[in-house]
PDB file of C-alpha atoms and ligand atoms in Angstrom:
ATOM      1  CA  MET A   1      22.524   7.028  18.353  1.00 47.00           C
ATOM      2  CA  THR A   2      21.314   3.061  18.886  1.00 48.00           C
ATOM      3  CA  THR A   3      21.581   0.683  16.082  1.00 49.00           C
ATOM      4  CA  SER A   4      18.813  -1.743  15.549  1.00 54.00           C
ATOM      5  CA  PRO A   5      19.590  -5.021  13.826  1.00 80.00           C
ATOM      6  CA  LEU A   6      16.111  -6.169  13.564  1.00 95.00           C
ATOM      7  CA  ALA A   7      14.371  -6.242  10.557  1.00 97.00           C
ATOM      8  CA  ILE A   8      11.301  -4.612   9.355  1.00 98.00           C
ATOM      9  CA  GLY A   9       7.626  -5.956   8.572  1.00 98.00           C
ATOM     10  CA  VAL A  10       5.641  -5.088   6.129  1.00 98.00           C
ATOM     11  CA  PHE A  11       2.723  -7.071   4.996  1.00 98.00           C
ATOM     12  CA  ASP A  12       0.098  -6.780   1.664  1.00 98.00           C
ATOM     13  CA  SER A  13      -2.803  -9.257   0.353  1.00 98.00           C
ATOM     14  CA  GLY A  14      -0.026 -10.014  -2.353  1.00 96.00           C
ATOM     15  CA  MET A  15       2.160  -8.042  -4.049  1.00 96.00           C
ATOM     16  CA  GLY A  16       0.676  -4.924  -4.203  1.00 97.00           C
ATOM     17  CA  GLY A  17       2.392  -4.053  -1.258  1.00 98.00           C
ATOM     18  CA  LEU A  18       5.808  -4.254  -3.215  1.00 97.00           C
ATOM     19  CA  THR A  19       4.941  -0.882  -4.280  1.00 97.00           C
ATOM     20  CA  VAL A  20       5.432  -0.085  -0.815  1.00 98.00           C
ATOM     21  CA  LEU A  21       8.174  -2.180   0.047  1.00 98.00           C
ATOM     22  CA  ARG A  22       9.544  -0.380  -3.306  1.00 97.00           C
ATOM     23  CA  ALA A  23       9.956   3.423  -2.149  1.00 97.00           C
ATOM     24  CA  LEU A  24      10.800   2.128   1.909  1.00 98.00           C
ATOM     25  CA  ARG A  25      14.420   0.294   0.214  1.00 97.00           C
ATOM     26  CA  LYS A  26      14.362   3.223  -1.752  1.00 97.00           C
ATOM     27  CA  LYS A  27      14.144   5.625   1.016  1.00 97.00           C
ATOM     28  CA  LEU A  28      15.921   3.558   4.199  1.00 97.00           C
ATOM     29  CA  PRO A  29      18.393   1.401   1.974  1.00 97.00           C
ATOM     30  CA  ARG A  30      20.344   0.434   5.012  1.00 96.00           C
ATOM     31  CA  GLU A  31      17.303  -1.501   6.555  1.00 97.00           C
ATOM     32  CA  SER A  32      16.293  -4.647   5.578  1.00 97.00           C
ATOM     33  CA  PHE A  33      13.120  -6.000   5.596  1.00 98.00           C
ATOM     34  CA  ILE A  34      10.273  -8.676   6.157  1.00 98.00           C
ATOM     35  CA  TYR A  35       7.904  -8.371   3.135  1.00 98.00           C
ATOM     36  CA  LEU A  36       4.470 -11.086   3.709  1.00 98.00           C
ATOM     37  CA  GLY A  37       2.202 -11.454   1.201  1.00 98.00           C
ATOM     38  CA  ASP A  38      -0.807 -13.552   1.641  1.00 98.00           C
ATOM     39  CA  THR A  39      -1.138 -14.522  -1.533  1.00 96.00           C
ATOM     40  CA  ALA A  40      -3.309 -17.541  -0.118  1.00 96.00           C
ATOM     41  CA  ARG A  41      -6.323 -15.718   0.577  1.00 97.00           C
ATOM     42  CA  LEU A  42      -6.458 -12.722  -1.621  1.00 96.00           C
ATOM     43  CA  PRO A  43      -8.534 -10.682  -2.477  1.00 97.00           C
ATOM     44  CA  TYR A  44      -9.057  -8.563   1.002  1.00 98.00           C
ATOM     45  CA  GLY A  45     -10.939  -5.676  -0.248  1.00 98.00           C
ATOM     46  CA  THR A  46     -14.263  -7.459  -1.264  1.00 97.00           C
ATOM     47  CA  LYS A  47     -13.827  -9.206   2.198  1.00 98.00           C
ATOM     48  CA  SER A  48     -15.820  -7.706   5.460  1.00 98.00           C
ATOM     49  CA  PRO A  49     -14.053  -5.475   7.435  1.00 98.00           C
ATOM     50  CA  ALA A  50     -13.934  -8.429  10.519  1.00 98.00           C
ATOM     51  CA  THR A  51     -12.862 -10.622   7.684  1.00 98.00           C
ATOM     52  CA  VAL A  52      -9.624  -8.467   7.091  1.00 98.00           C
ATOM     53  CA  GLN A  53      -9.255  -7.378  10.418  1.00 98.00           C
ATOM     54  CA  GLN A  54      -8.549 -11.490  11.639  1.00 98.00           C
ATOM     55  CA  TYR A  55      -6.631 -11.923   8.455  1.00 98.00           C
ATOM     56  CA  ALA A  56      -4.382  -8.455   9.009  1.00 98.00           C
ATOM     57  CA  VAL A  57      -3.655 -10.197  12.545  1.00 98.00           C
ATOM     58  CA  GLN A  58      -2.619 -13.435  11.484  1.00 98.00           C
ATOM     59  CA  MET A  59      -0.306 -12.130   9.426  1.00 98.00           C
ATOM     60  CA  ALA A  60       1.417  -9.001  11.667  1.00 98.00           C
ATOM     61  CA  ARG A  61       1.665 -12.507  14.072  1.00 98.00           C
ATOM     62  CA  ILE A  62       3.973 -14.454  11.489  1.00 98.00           C
ATOM     63  CA  LEU A  63       6.293 -11.256  11.006  1.00 98.00           C
ATOM     64  CA  VAL A  64       6.309 -10.510  15.164  1.00 98.00           C
ATOM     65  CA  GLU A  65       7.026 -14.050  15.694  1.00 97.00           C
ATOM     66  CA  ARG A  66      10.369 -13.250  13.642  1.00 96.00           C
ATOM     67  CA  ARG A  67      11.550 -10.603  15.820  1.00 95.00           C
ATOM     68  CA  ILE A  68      10.872  -6.884  13.776  1.00 98.00           C
ATOM     69  CA  LYS A  69      11.175  -3.340  15.249  1.00 97.00           C
ATOM     70  CA  ALA A  70       8.423  -1.457  12.966  1.00 98.00           C
ATOM     71  CA  LEU A  71       5.277  -3.195  11.185  1.00 98.00           C
ATOM     72  CA  VAL A  72       3.642  -0.953   7.761  1.00 98.00           C
ATOM     73  CA  ILE A  73       0.818  -2.540   7.207  1.00 98.00           C
ATOM     74  CA  ALA A  74       0.822  -2.367   3.339  1.00 98.00           C
ATOM     75  CA  CYS A  75      -2.307  -2.461   1.784  1.00 98.00           C
ATOM     76  CA  ASN A  76      -4.974  -0.221   2.854  1.00 98.00           C
ATOM     77  CA  THR A  77      -7.804  -2.239   3.049  1.00 98.00           C
ATOM     78  CA  ALA A  78      -6.270  -4.082   5.997  1.00 98.00           C
ATOM     79  CA  THR A  79      -5.028  -0.929   6.848  1.00 98.00           C
ATOM     80  CA  THR A  80      -8.837   0.633   7.673  1.00 98.00           C
ATOM     81  CA  ALA A  81      -9.845  -2.891   8.897  1.00 98.00           C
ATOM     82  CA  ALA A  82      -6.860  -3.435  11.156  1.00 98.00           C
ATOM     83  CA  LEU A  83      -4.584  -0.615  12.024  1.00 98.00           C
ATOM     84  CA  PRO A  84      -5.965   0.333  15.469  1.00 98.00           C
ATOM     85  CA  HIS A  85      -6.380  -2.763  16.123  1.00 98.00           C
ATOM     86  CA  LEU A  86      -2.319  -3.630  15.661  1.00 98.00           C
ATOM     87  CA  GLN A  87      -1.349  -1.320  17.443  1.00 98.00           C
ATOM     88  CA  ALA A  88      -3.499  -2.184  20.138  1.00 98.00           C
ATOM     89  CA  MET A  89      -2.646  -5.405  19.937  1.00 98.00           C
ATOM     90  CA  LEU A  90       1.296  -4.767  19.425  1.00 98.00           C
ATOM     91  CA  PRO A  91       2.344  -1.848  22.302  1.00 97.00           C
ATOM     92  CA  ASP A  92       5.317  -1.953  21.789  1.00 95.00           C
ATOM     93  CA  THR A  93       6.375  -2.215  18.243  1.00 97.00           C
ATOM     94  CA  PRO A  94       5.363   0.791  16.379  1.00 97.00           C
ATOM     95  CA  VAL A  95       2.878   0.062  13.064  1.00 98.00           C
ATOM     96  CA  LEU A  96       1.335   1.999  10.439  1.00 98.00           C
ATOM     97  CA  GLY A  97      -0.845   2.053   7.930  1.00 98.00           C
ATOM     98  CA  VAL A  98      -0.684   3.423   4.361  1.00 98.00           C
ATOM     99  CA  VAL A  99      -3.790   5.958   4.392  1.00 98.00           C
ATOM    100  CA  SER A 100      -3.237   8.816   6.647  1.00 98.00           C
ATOM    101  CA  PRO A 101       0.492   8.863   4.256  1.00 98.00           C
ATOM    102  CA  GLY A 102      -1.757   8.369   1.000  1.00 98.00           C
ATOM    103  CA  ALA A 103      -4.054  11.096   2.207  1.00 98.00           C
ATOM    104  CA  GLN A 104      -1.473  13.642   2.880  1.00 97.00           C
ATOM    105  CA  ALA A 105      -0.260  12.820  -0.574  1.00 97.00           C
ATOM    106  CA  ALA A 106      -3.650  14.070  -2.250  1.00 98.00           C
ATOM    107  CA  VAL A 107      -3.785  16.702  -0.279  1.00 98.00           C
ATOM    108  CA  ALA A 108      -0.186  17.749  -1.103  1.00 98.00           C
ATOM    109  CA  ALA A 109      -0.985  17.545  -4.883  1.00 98.00           C
ATOM    110  CA  THR A 110      -4.426  19.274  -5.204  1.00 98.00           C
ATOM    111  CA  LYS A 111      -4.650  22.811  -6.666  1.00 98.00           C
ATOM    112  CA  ASN A 112      -8.906  22.707  -7.471  1.00 98.00           C
ATOM    113  CA  GLN A 113      -9.343  20.630  -4.853  1.00 98.00           C
ATOM    114  CA  ARG A 114     -11.157  18.018  -6.720  1.00 98.00           C
ATOM    115  CA  ILE A 115      -9.358  14.264  -5.628  1.00 98.00           C
ATOM    116  CA  ALA A 116     -10.510  11.032  -7.123  1.00 98.00           C
ATOM    117  CA  VAL A 117     -10.220   8.588  -4.510  1.00 98.00           C
ATOM    118  CA  LEU A 118      -9.560   4.743  -6.650  1.00 98.00           C
ATOM    119  CA  ALA A 119      -9.551   1.614  -4.127  1.00 98.00           C
ATOM    120  CA  THR A 120     -11.090  -1.435  -3.046  1.00 98.00           C
ATOM    121  CA  GLU A 121     -14.575  -1.868  -2.471  1.00 98.00           C
ATOM    122  CA  THR A 122     -13.454  -2.184   1.449  1.00 98.00           C
ATOM    123  CA  THR A 123     -11.571   1.145   1.794  1.00 98.00           C
ATOM    124  CA  ILE A 124     -14.302   3.002  -0.054  1.00 98.00           C
ATOM    125  CA  ALA A 125     -16.710   1.324   1.988  1.00 98.00           C
ATOM    126  CA  ALA A 126     -14.755   2.383   5.282  1.00 98.00           C
ATOM    127  CA  ASN A 127     -14.898   5.998   4.308  1.00 98.00           C
ATOM    128  CA  ALA A 128     -11.430   6.881   5.906  1.00 97.00           C
ATOM    129  CA  TYR A 129      -9.804   8.758   2.577  1.00 98.00           C
ATOM    130  CA  GLN A 130     -12.528  10.761   2.434  1.00 98.00           C
ATOM    131  CA  GLN A 131     -13.021  11.610   6.013  1.00 98.00           C
ATOM    132  CA  LEU A 132      -8.608  12.130   6.694  1.00 98.00           C
ATOM    133  CA  ILE A 133      -8.824  14.430   3.215  1.00 98.00           C
ATOM    134  CA  THR A 134     -11.757  16.599   4.372  1.00 98.00           C
ATOM    135  CA  THR A 135     -10.310  16.991   7.726  1.00 98.00           C
ATOM    136  CA  GLN A 136      -7.700  18.746   6.538  1.00 98.00           C
ATOM    137  CA  ILE A 137      -9.747  20.837   2.840  1.00 98.00           C
ATOM    138  CA  PRO A 138     -13.620  21.007   4.136  1.00 98.00           C
ATOM    139  CA  THR A 139     -14.419  22.083   1.184  1.00 97.00           C
ATOM    140  CA  VAL A 140     -13.015  19.151  -1.039  1.00 98.00           C
ATOM    141  CA  THR A 141     -14.915  17.274  -3.898  1.00 98.00           C
ATOM    142  CA  ILE A 142     -14.552  13.507  -3.822  1.00 98.00           C
ATOM    143  CA  HIS A 143     -15.115  11.253  -6.061  1.00 97.00           C
ATOM    144  CA  ALA A 144     -14.382   7.760  -4.730  1.00 97.00           C
ATOM    145  CA  ARG A 145     -14.689   4.760  -6.610  1.00 97.00           C
ATOM    146  CA  ALA A 146     -14.624   0.646  -5.912  1.00 98.00           C
ATOM    147  CA  CYS A 147     -11.942  -0.918  -8.194  1.00 97.00           C
ATOM    148  CA  SER A 148     -11.870  -4.118  -7.101  1.00 90.00           C
ATOM    149  CA  LEU A 149     -10.883  -5.760 -10.587  1.00 95.00           C
ATOM    150  CA  LEU A 150      -8.051  -3.925 -10.837  1.00 98.00           C
ATOM    151  CA  VAL A 151      -6.260  -6.461  -7.953  1.00 97.00           C
ATOM    152  CA  ALA A 152      -6.691  -9.403  -9.742  1.00 96.00           C
ATOM    153  CA  LEU A 153      -5.582  -7.784 -13.011  1.00 97.00           C
ATOM    154  CA  ALA A 154      -2.568  -6.796 -11.047  1.00 97.00           C
ATOM    155  CA  GLU A 155      -2.001  -9.647  -9.515  1.00 95.00           C
ATOM    156  CA  GLU A 156      -1.976 -11.665 -12.961  1.00 93.00           C
ATOM    157  CA  GLY A 157       0.625  -8.956 -14.126  1.00 94.00           C
ATOM    158  CA  MET A 158      -1.736  -7.681 -16.856  1.00 96.00           C
ATOM    159  CA  VAL A 159      -1.088  -3.946 -16.263  1.00 96.00           C
ATOM    160  CA  ASP A 160      -0.535  -2.718 -19.947  1.00 94.00           C
ATOM    161  CA  ASN A 161      -2.679  -4.656 -22.319  1.00 96.00           C
ATOM    162  CA  ALA A 162      -6.441  -3.888 -23.727  1.00 97.00           C
ATOM    163  CA  ILE A 163      -7.959  -6.034 -20.840  1.00 97.00           C
ATOM    164  CA  ALA A 164      -6.554  -3.787 -18.157  1.00 98.00           C
ATOM    165  CA  ARG A 165      -6.927  -0.898 -20.170  1.00 98.00           C
ATOM    166  CA  ALA A 166     -10.977  -1.085 -21.015  1.00 98.00           C
ATOM    167  CA  ALA A 167     -10.583  -1.922 -16.993  1.00 98.00           C
ATOM    168  CA  LEU A 168      -9.199   0.791 -16.597  1.00 98.00           C
ATOM    169  CA  GLU A 169     -11.893   3.528 -19.268  1.00 98.00           C
ATOM    170  CA  HIS A 170     -14.729   1.417 -17.195  1.00 97.00           C
ATOM    171  CA  TYR A 171     -13.546   3.395 -13.487  1.00 98.00           C
ATOM    172  CA  LEU A 172     -12.305   6.420 -15.262  1.00 97.00           C
ATOM    173  CA  ALA A 173     -15.194   7.373 -16.948  1.00 95.00           C
ATOM    174  CA  GLY A 174     -16.952  10.287 -15.102  1.00 89.00           C
ATOM    175  CA  ILE A 175     -14.040  11.644 -13.557  1.00 91.00           C
ATOM    176  CA  GLN A 176     -13.028  14.527 -15.350  1.00 88.00           C
ATOM    177  CA  ASP A 177     -12.489  17.304 -13.234  1.00 94.00           C
ATOM    178  CA  GLU A 178     -10.958  16.019 -10.726  1.00 97.00           C
ATOM    179  CA  ASP A 179      -6.781  17.146 -10.638  1.00 98.00           C
ATOM    180  CA  THR A 180      -5.601  14.526  -8.790  1.00 98.00           C
ATOM    181  CA  VAL A 181      -6.083  10.556  -8.397  1.00 98.00           C
ATOM    182  CA  LEU A 182      -5.042   9.299  -5.245  1.00 98.00           C
ATOM    183  CA  LEU A 183      -4.100   5.955  -6.132  1.00 98.00           C
ATOM    184  CA  GLY A 184      -6.006   4.046  -2.841  1.00 98.00           C
ATOM    185  CA  CYS A 185      -4.307   1.060  -2.994  1.00 98.00           C
ATOM    186  CA  THR A 186      -1.006  -0.799  -2.888  1.00 98.00           C
ATOM    187  CA  HIS A 187      -1.875  -2.981  -6.175  1.00 97.00           C
ATOM    188  CA  PHE A 188      -2.906   0.350  -8.271  1.00 98.00           C
ATOM    189  CA  PRO A 189       0.754   1.856  -9.201  1.00 97.00           C
ATOM    190  CA  VAL A 190       1.288  -0.950 -11.585  1.00 97.00           C
ATOM    191  CA  PHE A 191      -1.061   0.804 -13.429  1.00 98.00           C
ATOM    192  CA  ARG A 192       0.471   4.622 -13.555  1.00 97.00           C
ATOM    193  CA  PRO A 193       2.102   4.430 -17.176  1.00 97.00           C
ATOM    194  CA  MET A 194      -1.488   3.251 -18.790  1.00 97.00           C
ATOM    195  CA  LEU A 195      -2.922   5.845 -15.949  1.00 97.00           C
ATOM    196  CA  ARG A 196      -1.638   8.285 -17.495  1.00 96.00           C
ATOM    197  CA  SER A 197      -1.924   7.354 -21.211  1.00 96.00           C
ATOM    198  CA  LEU A 198      -5.567   7.987 -20.561  1.00 97.00           C
ATOM    199  CA  LEU A 199      -5.599  10.700 -17.689  1.00 96.00           C
ATOM    200  CA  PRO A 200      -6.018  14.987 -19.534  1.00 94.00           C
ATOM    201  CA  ALA A 201      -1.787  15.490 -18.892  1.00 93.00           C
ATOM    202  CA  GLY A 202      -1.490  17.612 -15.916  1.00 93.00           C
ATOM    203  CA  VAL A 203      -3.647  15.444 -13.343  1.00 97.00           C
ATOM    204  CA  ASN A 204      -1.737  14.150 -10.145  1.00 97.00           C
ATOM    205  CA  VAL A 205      -1.425  10.443  -9.986  1.00 98.00           C
ATOM    206  CA  VAL A 206      -0.597  10.092  -6.307  1.00 97.00           C
ATOM    207  CA  ASP A 207       0.061   7.092  -4.466  1.00 96.00           C
ATOM    208  CA  SER A 208       1.255   6.519  -0.372  1.00 96.00           C
ATOM    209  CA  ALA A 209       4.298   4.507  -1.492  1.00 97.00           C
ATOM    210  CA  ASP A 210       6.667   8.139  -1.378  1.00 95.00           C
ATOM    211  CA  SER A 211       4.702   9.690   1.597  1.00 95.00           C
ATOM    212  CA  THR A 212       4.760   6.163   3.868  1.00 98.00           C
ATOM    213  CA  ALA A 213       8.492   6.464   3.645  1.00 98.00           C
ATOM    214  CA  VAL A 214       8.928   9.625   5.000  1.00 97.00           C
ATOM    215  CA  VAL A 215       6.557   9.149   8.036  1.00 97.00           C
ATOM    216  CA  LEU A 216       8.274   5.400   9.074  1.00 98.00           C
ATOM    217  CA  GLN A 217      11.735   7.445   8.752  1.00 98.00           C
ATOM    218  CA  ALA A 218      10.312   9.882  11.047  1.00 97.00           C
ATOM    219  CA  LEU A 219       8.522   7.155  13.317  1.00 97.00           C
ATOM    220  CA  LEU A 220      12.168   4.947  13.620  1.00 97.00           C
ATOM    221  CA  ALA A 221      14.375   8.002  14.109  1.00 96.00           C
ATOM    222  CA  ARG A 222      11.914   9.449  16.850  1.00 96.00           C
ATOM    223  CA  GLU A 223      11.893   5.380  18.449  1.00 95.00           C
ATOM    224  CA  ASN A 224      15.861   5.387  17.778  1.00 95.00           C
ATOM    225  CA  LEU A 225      15.270   2.761  15.899  1.00 96.00           C
ATOM    226  CA  LEU A 226      16.647   3.448  12.531  1.00 96.00           C
ATOM    227  CA  GLU A 227      19.981   1.994  11.225  1.00 94.00           C
ATOM    228  CA  THR A 228      22.912   3.207  11.314  1.00 88.00           C
ATOM    229  CA  GLY A 229      25.527   0.628  10.089  1.00 86.00           C
ATOM    230  CA  LYS A 230      27.407   1.257   6.996  1.00 85.00           C
ATOM    231  CA  SER A 231      25.750  -2.417   4.573  1.00 93.00           C
ATOM    232  CA  LEU A 232      23.100  -1.991   3.148  1.00 94.00           C
ATOM    233  CA  GLY A 233      19.971  -4.010   4.429  1.00 96.00           C
ATOM    234  CA  ALA A 234      19.014  -7.517   2.828  1.00 95.00           C
ATOM    235  CA  ALA A 235      15.167  -8.131   2.203  1.00 96.00           C
ATOM    236  CA  HIS A 236      13.236 -11.431   2.777  1.00 97.00           C
ATOM    237  CA  TYR A 237       9.921 -12.181   1.283  1.00 97.00           C
ATOM    238  CA  LEU A 238       7.378 -14.911   2.606  1.00 97.00           C
ATOM    239  CA  VAL A 239       3.467 -15.357   0.825  1.00 97.00           C
ATOM    240  CA  THR A 240       1.030 -17.847   1.681  1.00 97.00           C
ATOM    241  CA  ASP A 241       0.973 -19.663  -1.248  1.00 94.00           C
ATOM    242  CA  SER A 242       2.827 -20.600  -4.298  1.00 89.00           C
ATOM    243  CA  VAL A 243       6.599 -19.054  -4.275  1.00 94.00           C
ATOM    244  CA  SER A 244       7.092 -19.525  -8.443  1.00 92.00           C
ATOM    245  CA  ARG A 245       4.484 -17.354  -9.197  1.00 88.00           C
ATOM    246  CA  PHE A 246       5.311 -14.764  -6.888  1.00 93.00           C
ATOM    247  CA  GLN A 247       8.345 -14.864  -8.145  1.00 91.00           C
ATOM    248  CA  LYS A 248       7.463 -14.416 -11.487  1.00 89.00           C
ATOM    249  CA  VAL A 249       5.164 -11.718 -11.344  1.00 92.00           C
ATOM    250  CA  GLY A 250       6.302  -9.948  -7.877  1.00 93.00           C
ATOM    251  CA  GLU A 251       9.069  -7.879  -9.685  1.00 92.00           C
ATOM    252  CA  ILE A 252       6.282  -5.771 -11.943  1.00 93.00           C
ATOM    253  CA  PHE A 253       5.499  -4.344  -8.115  1.00 95.00           C
ATOM    254  CA  LEU A 254       9.060  -4.238  -6.939  1.00 94.00           C
ATOM    255  CA  GLY A 255      10.346  -3.005 -10.061  1.00 91.00           C
ATOM    256  CA  GLU A 256      13.770  -5.778  -9.723  1.00 89.00           C
ATOM    257  CA  ALA A 257      13.706  -9.072  -9.834  1.00 87.00           C
ATOM    258  CA  LEU A 258      12.656 -10.847  -7.204  1.00 86.00           C
TER     259      LEU A 258
HETATM  260  N1  LIG B 301      -3.587  -4.412  -1.953  1.00 50.35           N
HETATM  261  C1  LIG B 301      -4.497  -3.849  -0.691  1.00 50.35           C
HETATM  262  C2  LIG B 301      -5.183  -2.315  -1.041  1.00 50.35           C
HETATM  263  O1  LIG B 301      -3.893  -1.831  -0.801  1.00 50.35           O
HETATM  264  C3  LIG B 301      -6.352  -4.896  -1.296  1.00 50.35           C
HETATM  265  C4  LIG B 301      -6.018  -5.724  -2.625  1.00 50.35           C
HETATM  266  C5  LIG B 301      -7.063  -6.251  -2.384  1.00 50.35           C
HETATM  267  O2  LIG B 301      -8.167  -6.478  -2.824  1.00 50.35           O
HETATM  268  O3  LIG B 301      -6.146  -7.571  -2.227  1.00 50.35           O
HETATM  269  O4  LIG B 301      -5.966  -2.310  -0.785  1.00 50.35           O
END
């Protein structure tokens, strides 16, 4: 097998994609990553698909200029708005989104075929999760809820205080018979402990991070792009706005210091 010393590019509108990067690094410790957060233009989730696609193209170009061997769109909103476009734009680079892996995780978790999808306004409006899940479970009931305010709270690092609790209670209202809650925004896994305390025991809270890592590994193996060296890979971080802010709040998402 050939080894590929190039990094994998990962981007999100801000820090949310770090929850995906964390899973990618855990699954593929020898790989190097370049993470790009578009913190200057966040949020993507309340913008039109056309604007998000335009931003996604710019993010992808920045990463491609740094020579990457694969691209992970670690943002559900950008995946729904731009995945086919970026795949067509970069025919020689595998491009992967987080929506299909997230849908897989929810399909695998539900027993009663009732799934709540929490995501941004633009992701919910795109209907992508609803379509992917329904294709696999035609009799599924999906409760889709746009929770855009959670993005701002997460970027503020407000994940375990009274404001976060009130916002989560607001968005969870009406979600009662679902046995699976799919976090369809990469910013939302940071609320997992509080969500757990608000949801009945036994409700599955799933996200796309781990399943994206599995799909990426399979993709790299298929394309003969897996890094097979012995040393651990590196991670580099780029942001379109303040570095110090990203550094300070980012570790909540990544689970380690940046
Ligand atoms: N983290 C992004 C997602 O997964 C969106 C956050 C935003 O609204 O910018 O959808």
